[in-house]
mmCIF file with all atom_site columns, C-alpha atoms in Angstrom:
data_model
loop_
_atom_site.group_PDB
_atom_site.id
_atom_site.type_symbol
_atom_site.label_atom_id
_atom_site.label_alt_id
_atom_site.label_comp_id
_atom_site.label_asym_id
_atom_site.label_entity_id
_atom_site.label_seq_id
_atom_site.pdbx_PDB_ins_code
_atom_site.Cartn_x
_atom_site.Cartn_y
_atom_site.Cartn_z
_atom_site.occupancy
_atom_site.B_iso_or_equiv
_atom_site.pdbx_formal_charge
_atom_site.auth_seq_id
_atom_site.auth_comp_id
_atom_site.auth_asym_id
_atom_site.auth_atom_id
_atom_site.pdbx_PDB_model_num
ATOM 1  C CA . UNK A 1 1  ? 31.966 -16.362 -15.842 1.00 0.00 ? 194 UNK A CA 1
ATOM 2  C CA . UNK A 1 2  ? 33.781 -16.573 -12.159 1.00 0.00 ? 195 UNK A CA 1
ATOM 3  C CA . UNK A 1 3  ? 31.490 -17.686 -8.852  1.00 0.00 ? 196 UNK A CA 1
ATOM 4  C CA . UNK A 1 4  ? 32.084 -16.471 -5.751  1.00 0.00 ? 197 UNK A CA 1
ATOM 5  C CA . UNK A 1 5  ? 31.608 -18.989 -2.838  1.00 0.00 ? 198 UNK A CA 1
ATOM 6  C CA . UNK A 1 6  ? 31.384 -16.312 -0.465  1.00 0.00 ? 199 UNK A CA 1
ATOM 7  C CA . UNK A 1 7  ? 27.997 -15.391 -1.339  1.00 0.00 ? 200 UNK A CA 1
ATOM 8  C CA . UNK A 1 8  ? 29.670 -12.321 -3.808  1.00 0.00 ? 201 UNK A CA 1
ATOM 9  C CA . UNK A 1 9  ? 27.896 -13.171 -6.401  1.00 0.00 ? 202 UNK A CA 1
ATOM 10 C CA . UNK A 1 10 ? 29.401 -13.855 -9.882  1.00 0.00 ? 203 UNK A CA 1
ATOM 11 C CA . UNK A 1 11 ? 31.278 -11.803 -12.533 1.00 0.00 ? 204 UNK A CA 1
ATOM 12 C CA . UNK A 1 12 ? 31.417 -11.989 -16.516 1.00 0.00 ? 205 UNK A CA 1
ATOM 13 C CA . UNK A 1 13 ? 34.236 -11.258 -18.933 1.00 0.00 ? 206 UNK A CA 1
ATOM 14 C CA . UNK A 1 14 ? 34.230 -10.907 -22.613 1.00 0.00 ? 207 UNK A CA 1
ATOM 15 C CA . UNK A 1 15 ? 38.002 -12.180 -22.809 1.00 0.00 ? 208 UNK A CA 1
ATOM 16 C CA . UNK A 1 16 ? 38.213 -11.936 -26.150 1.00 0.00 ? 209 UNK A CA 1
ATOM 17 C CA . UNK A 1 17 ? 37.225 -7.742  -26.209 1.00 0.00 ? 210 UNK A CA 1
ATOM 18 C CA . UNK A 1 18 ? 38.532 -7.482  -22.784 1.00 0.00 ? 211 UNK A CA 1
ATOM 19 C CA . UNK A 1 19 ? 41.138 -9.584  -21.964 1.00 0.00 ? 212 UNK A CA 1
ATOM 20 C CA . UNK A 1 20 ? 42.244 -7.833  -18.488 1.00 0.00 ? 213 UNK A CA 1
ATOM 21 C CA . UNK A 1 21 ? 39.009 -8.153  -17.225 1.00 0.00 ? 214 UNK A CA 1
ATOM 22 C CA . UNK A 1 22 ? 37.774 -4.309  -16.701 1.00 0.00 ? 215 UNK A CA 1
ATOM 23 C CA . UNK A 1 23 ? 34.203 -4.661  -17.481 1.00 0.00 ? 216 UNK A CA 1
ATOM 24 C CA . UNK A 1 24 ? 32.119 -6.754  -15.309 1.00 0.00 ? 217 UNK A CA 1
ATOM 25 C CA . UNK A 1 25 ? 29.199 -7.761  -17.858 1.00 0.00 ? 218 UNK A CA 1
ATOM 26 C CA . UNK A 1 26 ? 27.313 -10.372 -15.290 1.00 0.00 ? 219 UNK A CA 1
ATOM 27 C CA . UNK A 1 27 ? 24.613 -7.298  -14.704 1.00 0.00 ? 220 UNK A CA 1
ATOM 28 C CA . UNK A 1 28 ? 24.171 -6.875  -18.650 1.00 0.00 ? 221 UNK A CA 1
ATOM 29 C CA . UNK A 1 29 ? 23.255 -9.623  -19.354 1.00 0.00 ? 222 UNK A CA 1
ATOM 30 C CA . UNK A 1 30 ? 21.342 -11.887 -16.199 1.00 0.00 ? 223 UNK A CA 1
ATOM 31 C CA . UNK A 1 31 ? 19.990 -14.410 -18.394 1.00 0.00 ? 224 UNK A CA 1
ATOM 32 C CA . UNK A 1 32 ? 23.495 -15.974 -19.682 1.00 0.00 ? 225 UNK A CA 1
ATOM 33 C CA . UNK A 1 33 ? 24.872 -15.862 -16.137 1.00 0.00 ? 226 UNK A CA 1
ATOM 34 C CA . UNK A 1 34 ? 21.187 -17.496 -15.166 1.00 0.00 ? 227 UNK A CA 1
ATOM 35 C CA . UNK A 1 35 ? 22.277 -20.060 -17.745 1.00 0.00 ? 228 UNK A CA 1
ATOM 36 C CA . UNK A 1 36 ? 25.945 -20.379 -17.418 1.00 0.00 ? 229 UNK A CA 1
ATOM 37 C CA . UNK A 1 37 ? 25.319 -21.247 -13.329 1.00 0.00 ? 230 UNK A CA 1
ATOM 38 C CA . UNK A 1 38 ? 22.829 -23.429 -14.110 1.00 0.00 ? 231 UNK A CA 1
ATOM 39 C CA . UNK A 1 39 ? 25.272 -25.908 -16.239 1.00 0.00 ? 232 UNK A CA 1
ATOM 40 C CA . UNK A 1 40 ? 27.531 -25.004 -13.543 1.00 0.00 ? 233 UNK A CA 1
ATOM 41 C CA . UNK A 1 41 ? 25.046 -26.450 -11.537 1.00 0.00 ? 234 UNK A CA 1
ATOM 42 C CA . UNK A 1 42 ? 24.285 -29.401 -13.302 1.00 0.00 ? 235 UNK A CA 1
ATOM 43 C CA . UNK A 1 43 ? 28.251 -30.461 -13.786 1.00 0.00 ? 236 UNK A CA 1
ATOM 44 C CA . UNK A 1 44 ? 29.051 -30.219 -9.517  1.00 0.00 ? 237 UNK A CA 1
ATOM 45 C CA . UNK A 1 45 ? 26.024 -33.021 -9.241  1.00 0.00 ? 238 UNK A CA 1
ATOM 46 C CA . UNK A 1 46 ? 27.196 -35.148 -11.890 1.00 0.00 ? 239 UNK A CA 1
ATOM 47 C CA . UNK A 1 47 ? 30.593 -35.004 -10.936 1.00 0.00 ? 240 UNK A CA 1
ATOM 48 C CA . UNK A 1 48 ? 29.925 -35.127 -7.798  1.00 0.00 ? 241 UNK A CA 1
ATOM 49 C CA . UNK A 1 49 ? 32.152 -32.532 -6.339  1.00 0.00 ? 242 UNK A CA 1
ATOM 50 C CA . UNK A 1 50 ? 33.226 -31.316 -3.065  1.00 0.00 ? 243 UNK A CA 1
ATOM 51 C CA . UNK A 1 51 ? 32.425 -27.239 -2.582  1.00 0.00 ? 244 UNK A CA 1
ATOM 52 C CA . UNK A 1 52 ? 34.055 -25.326 0.095   1.00 0.00 ? 245 UNK A CA 1
ATOM 53 C CA . UNK A 1 53 ? 31.992 -24.906 3.035   1.00 0.00 ? 246 UNK A CA 1
ATOM 54 C CA . UNK A 1 54 ? 32.479 -21.347 4.942   1.00 0.00 ? 247 UNK A CA 1
ATOM 55 C CA . UNK A 1 55 ? 33.289 -21.570 8.635   1.00 0.00 ? 248 UNK A CA 1
ATOM 56 C CA . UNK A 1 56 ? 31.834 -19.335 10.408  1.00 0.00 ? 249 UNK A CA 1
ATOM 57 C CA . UNK A 1 57 ? 33.707 -17.341 13.833  1.00 0.00 ? 250 UNK A CA 1
#
């Protein structure tokens, strides 16, 4: 899963069958995106990760 901090959403690819990342599966597998995103957010919290902040012009 590729997570974009600028609000552009996520991308999800099956790297075994699509190593060139041509077919984004995020819309087809929203339950998997939600699960992976939750795990990522818990990991950020657990590790006290510093997350990027968008600057406004």
